[in-house]
Amino acid sequence: MPGTRYMTLQRHIIEGERRHPEATGELSALLSDLSLAAKVISLEVNKAGLVDIVGFTDDTNVHGEQVKKLDIFAHEMLIRAMDHGGHLCVMASEEEENIIHIPRKHQIGKYVLLFDPLDGSSNIDANVSIGTIFSIYKRVSPEHTPGTLEDCLQKGDKQVAAGYVVYGSSTIMVYTAGEGTHGFTLDPAFGEFLLSHESIQIPSQGKIYSLNEGNYKFWHPGLKRYIKYLQEDLNKPYSARYIGSMVADIHRNMLYGGIFMYPADARNPKGKLRLMYENNPMAFIIEQAGGRASDGKQRIMEIQPENLHERTPLYIGSKEDVLMVEKFLAEAEVLSAPG
Ligand code: AHG
Ligand code: MN
Ligand code: MN
């Protein structure tokens, strides 16, 4: 096609960095290493039905959930791809209770990487989209020393980059380094991520809501009212769409407009999703696309984390939709307050 410009992920990252003369190229290298890990995981996900990799292991992860083999494959793949580049001082993963140190034989760098190696893993056996999520910070501890838990426990606002990969009908990697949100589709013929979604802008209001409605009876009254409002009070009710892989649900809503929720409820007062490697990176990506992410009261990225695996409620997506659910939640608080 005349005039078509093939923009690879690599080139896009490097061009972004050229706009910052102070940049050392390290962040570009980190993102490139991550894209390589994503390609390997993508291949493995695609052949999951063919080889004996699907199925439960005997292990449970730190949250007491049953872990599937592909989670562990992705977790180990990311560590292997990322531990020797010389750019990281510490890592953390959903699948490991403690922080992950860089082996002594490798150089220690100034960045921190947190990740959910496979998100939506209960969907693997059904051939439904799953993903990988990552979050990158600059260290706060002194350089050239091993990274610490303190390096990992920074507010989401301090992220320097974040991204996710969806292994769906095609594999797409979406990232932000604080200058908009951009999506790249993996071309299976070239093995390259090519720019397919430049400067994504989420509609300010959507038509889709996504949450697990099976938990209705445990919900906050404000959330019950909000969902009834979407279903009954509008001329055109919102559509319900819920895949059960937050990466895929949020990706769809970012493109079409809408809201994804994993609320706190009577059984899980902090919701289900994890702040450090699920909510913060998704919040950064959505805010960079013009959306909003909150725990119902405050911006996700302003929450001061206290531990690596902590959970927070999550309301994320089109700005007006997130503001609206916050309003419903606040009004119900006032109504239920004593006196
Ligand atoms: P993970 O596979 O990393 O444990 O995450 C699963 C999460 C998230 O992807 C999804 O939105 C949510 O769990 C679904 O939970 P419910 O089954 O409770 O709806
Ligand atoms: Mn997850
Ligand atoms: Mn996971």
Tab-separated table of C-alpha atoms in Angstrom, residues 104-291:
chain	number	residue	atom	x	y	z
A	104	ARG	CA	24.599	-12.083	41.671
A	105	LYS	CA	26.311	-12.950	38.394
A	106	HIS	CA	24.297	-10.288	36.524
A	107	GLN	CA	24.611	-6.535	36.568
A	108	ILE	CA	22.121	-4.596	38.726
A	109	GLY	CA	20.227	-1.738	37.106
A	110	LYS	CA	17.945	1.106	38.125
A	111	TYR	CA	14.502	-0.239	37.180
A	112	VAL	CA	11.916	-2.345	38.990
A	113	LEU	CA	9.553	-4.758	37.218
A	114	LEU	CA	6.290	-6.171	38.564
A	115	PHE	CA	4.114	-8.549	36.582
A	116	ASP	CA	1.096	-10.806	36.395
A	117	PRO	CA	2.535	-13.474	34.072
A	118	LEU	CA	-0.829	-14.848	32.977
A	119	ASP	CA	-4.067	-13.082	33.675
A	120	GLY	CA	-7.371	-14.880	33.238
A	121	SER	CA	-5.760	-18.269	33.574
A	122	SER	CA	-9.050	-20.008	34.381
A	123	ASN	CA	-9.900	-19.368	30.714
A	124	ILE	CA	-6.930	-21.253	29.236
A	125	ASP	CA	-8.656	-24.569	28.698
A	126	ALA	CA	-11.588	-22.930	26.915
A	127	ASN	CA	-9.478	-21.120	24.297
A	128	VAL	CA	-10.608	-17.759	25.650
A	129	SER	CA	-8.336	-14.678	25.630
A	130	ILE	CA	-5.766	-14.361	28.395
A	131	GLY	CA	-2.957	-11.882	28.968
A	132	THR	CA	0.230	-10.674	30.645
A	133	ILE	CA	0.457	-7.411	32.603
A	134	PHE	CA	3.593	-5.473	33.609
A	135	SER	CA	4.524	-2.361	35.531
A	136	ILE	CA	7.899	-0.563	35.612
A	137	TYR	CA	9.282	1.850	38.227
A	138	LYS	CA	12.615	3.531	38.870
A	139	ARG	CA	14.263	2.254	42.019
A	140	VAL	CA	14.264	4.381	45.177
A	141	SER	CA	17.059	2.500	47.003
A	142	PRO	CA	20.717	3.367	46.311
A	143	GLU	CA	22.063	2.330	42.907
A	144	HIS	CA	24.345	-0.700	42.426
A	145	THR	CA	22.866	-2.497	45.446
A	146	PRO	CA	20.258	-5.274	45.326
A	147	GLY	CA	16.704	-3.938	44.960
A	148	THR	CA	14.364	-3.983	47.950
A	149	LEU	CA	10.697	-4.378	48.808
A	150	GLU	CA	10.582	-0.596	49.167
A	151	ASP	CA	11.505	-0.295	45.478
A	152	CYS	CA	8.433	-2.353	44.635
A	153	LEU	CA	5.981	-0.656	46.987
A	154	GLN	CA	5.664	2.656	45.167
A	155	LYS	CA	2.441	4.450	44.285
A	156	GLY	CA	1.120	3.806	40.785
A	157	ASP	CA	1.728	7.474	39.965
A	158	LYS	CA	5.456	6.730	40.050
A	159	GLN	CA	5.284	4.179	37.213
A	160	VAL	CA	7.529	5.041	34.284
A	161	ALA	CA	5.931	2.494	31.950
A	162	ALA	CA	3.257	-0.178	31.978
A	163	GLY	CA	1.755	-2.550	29.480
A	164	TYR	CA	-0.193	-5.646	28.778
A	165	VAL	CA	-0.321	-8.344	26.148
A	166	VAL	CA	-3.583	-9.998	25.115
A	167	TYR	CA	-3.304	-13.480	23.625
A	168	GLY	CA	-6.553	-13.401	21.691
A	169	SER	CA	-7.630	-13.881	18.097
A	170	SER	CA	-4.314	-12.145	17.532
A	171	THR	CA	-1.615	-11.193	20.022
A	172	ILE	CA	-1.530	-7.504	20.845
A	173	MET	CA	0.805	-5.578	23.099
A	174	VAL	CA	-0.359	-2.255	24.523
A	175	TYR	CA	2.034	-0.010	26.416
A	176	THR	CA	2.468	3.437	27.798
A	177	ALA	CA	5.633	5.222	28.810
A	178	GLY	CA	3.639	8.263	29.902
A	179	GLU	CA	3.120	9.658	26.403
A	180	GLY	CA	-0.180	8.113	25.386
A	181	THR	CA	-1.239	4.511	25.025
A	182	HIS	CA	-0.241	2.563	21.923
A	183	GLY	CA	-1.118	-0.900	20.644
A	184	PHE	CA	0.973	-3.260	18.478
A	185	THR	CA	-0.293	-6.426	16.847
A	186	LEU	CA	2.037	-9.379	16.483
A	187	ASP	CA	2.468	-10.248	12.824
A	188	PRO	CA	2.930	-14.001	12.904
A	189	ALA	CA	4.723	-13.994	9.539
A	190	PHE	CA	7.437	-11.513	10.575
A	191	GLY	CA	7.370	-12.254	14.285
A	192	GLU	CA	7.230	-8.486	14.840
A	193	PHE	CA	4.850	-6.330	16.832
A	194	LEU	CA	3.565	-3.699	14.367
A	195	LEU	CA	1.826	-0.474	15.352
A	196	SER	CA	-1.915	-1.042	14.904
A	197	HIS	CA	-3.490	1.299	17.477
A	198	GLU	CA	-1.710	4.643	17.758
A	199	SER	CA	-2.592	7.003	20.630
A	200	ILE	CA	-5.640	5.101	21.786
A	201	GLN	CA	-8.402	7.315	23.164
A	202	ILE	CA	-11.120	5.641	25.177
A	203	PRO	CA	-14.567	7.207	24.549
A	204	SER	CA	-15.438	9.519	27.450
A	205	GLN	CA	-18.618	7.519	27.948
A	206	GLY	CA	-19.291	3.956	26.884
A	207	LYS	CA	-22.148	1.532	26.380
A	208	ILE	CA	-20.697	-1.561	28.025
A	209	TYR	CA	-20.433	-2.661	31.650
A	210	SER	CA	-18.327	-5.613	32.731
A	211	LEU	CA	-18.388	-7.323	36.104
A	212	ASN	CA	-19.218	-10.678	37.628
A	213	GLU	CA	-22.941	-10.298	38.255
A	214	GLY	CA	-23.077	-13.660	39.977
A	215	ASN	CA	-21.839	-11.835	43.068
A	216	TYR	CA	-24.882	-9.507	43.090
A	217	LYS	CA	-26.147	-10.468	46.526
A	218	PHE	CA	-22.809	-9.557	48.136
A	219	TRP	CA	-22.613	-6.095	46.539
A	220	HIS	CA	-22.709	-2.671	48.136
A	221	PRO	CA	-26.212	-1.092	47.811
A	222	GLY	CA	-24.702	1.743	45.753
A	223	LEU	CA	-23.344	-0.716	43.193
A	224	LYS	CA	-26.698	-2.531	43.019
A	225	ARG	CA	-28.392	0.786	42.289
A	226	TYR	CA	-25.797	1.756	39.682
A	227	ILE	CA	-26.251	-1.498	37.760
A	228	LYS	CA	-30.054	-1.133	37.909
A	229	TYR	CA	-29.605	2.430	36.605
A	230	LEU	CA	-27.636	1.117	33.599
A	231	GLN	CA	-30.251	-1.553	32.948
A	232	GLU	CA	-33.536	0.228	33.702
A	233	ASP	CA	-33.217	4.014	33.822
A	234	LEU	CA	-31.566	4.766	30.498
A	235	ASN	CA	-33.419	4.921	27.187
A	236	LYS	CA	-30.865	2.568	25.766
A	237	PRO	CA	-29.526	0.176	28.421
A	238	TYR	CA	-25.822	-0.658	28.532
A	239	SER	CA	-24.669	-4.032	27.193
A	240	ALA	CA	-23.181	-6.527	29.650
A	241	ARG	CA	-19.889	-8.098	28.533
A	242	TYR	CA	-17.709	-10.187	30.835
A	243	ILE	CA	-14.930	-12.455	29.645
A	244	GLY	CA	-13.384	-13.084	33.057
A	245	SER	CA	-9.883	-12.054	31.922
A	246	MET	CA	-9.489	-8.478	33.090
A	247	VAL	CA	-6.883	-7.705	30.451
A	248	ALA	CA	-9.224	-8.750	27.651
A	249	ASP	CA	-12.268	-7.114	29.256
A	250	ILE	CA	-10.439	-3.820	29.764
A	251	HIS	CA	-8.855	-3.949	26.306
A	252	ARG	CA	-12.275	-4.309	24.665
A	253	ASN	CA	-13.775	-1.557	26.800
A	254	MET	CA	-10.850	0.755	26.041
A	255	LEU	CA	-11.518	0.389	22.310
A	256	TYR	CA	-15.350	0.512	22.445
A	257	GLY	CA	-15.937	2.564	25.602
A	258	GLY	CA	-17.295	1.229	28.859
A	259	ILE	CA	-16.532	0.300	32.433
A	260	PHE	CA	-14.928	-2.758	34.027
A	261	MET	CA	-15.488	-3.366	37.722
A	262	TYR	CA	-14.151	-5.744	40.312
A	263	PRO	CA	-15.799	-4.321	43.403
A	264	ALA	CA	-15.324	-4.897	47.085
A	265	ASP	CA	-18.204	-6.991	48.385
A	266	ALA	CA	-19.458	-8.546	51.597
A	267	ARG	CA	-17.177	-11.556	51.167
A	268	ASN	CA	-14.091	-9.747	49.815
A	269	PRO	CA	-13.813	-6.315	51.427
A	270	LYS	CA	-10.865	-5.397	49.193
A	271	GLY	CA	-12.165	-6.999	45.999
A	272	LYS	CA	-10.091	-9.583	44.166
A	273	LEU	CA	-7.585	-7.866	41.932
A	274	ARG	CA	-4.057	-6.994	42.975
A	275	LEU	CA	-2.857	-3.408	43.175
A	276	MET	CA	0.787	-3.767	42.183
A	277	TYR	CA	0.661	-5.869	39.031
A	278	GLU	CA	-2.971	-5.699	37.920
A	279	ASN	CA	-4.698	-2.462	38.965
A	280	ASN	CA	-1.806	0.023	38.822
A	281	PRO	CA	-0.530	-0.878	35.339
A	282	MET	CA	-4.065	-1.046	33.910
A	283	ALA	CA	-4.843	2.314	35.569
A	284	PHE	CA	-1.762	3.953	34.020
A	285	ILE	CA	-2.652	2.610	30.568
A	286	ILE	CA	-6.299	3.688	30.821
A	287	GLU	CA	-5.478	7.159	32.171
A	288	GLN	CA	-2.994	7.655	29.341
A	289	ALA	CA	-5.863	6.810	26.975
A	290	GLY	CA	-8.041	9.480	28.619
A	291	GLY	CA	-9.953	7.193	30.994
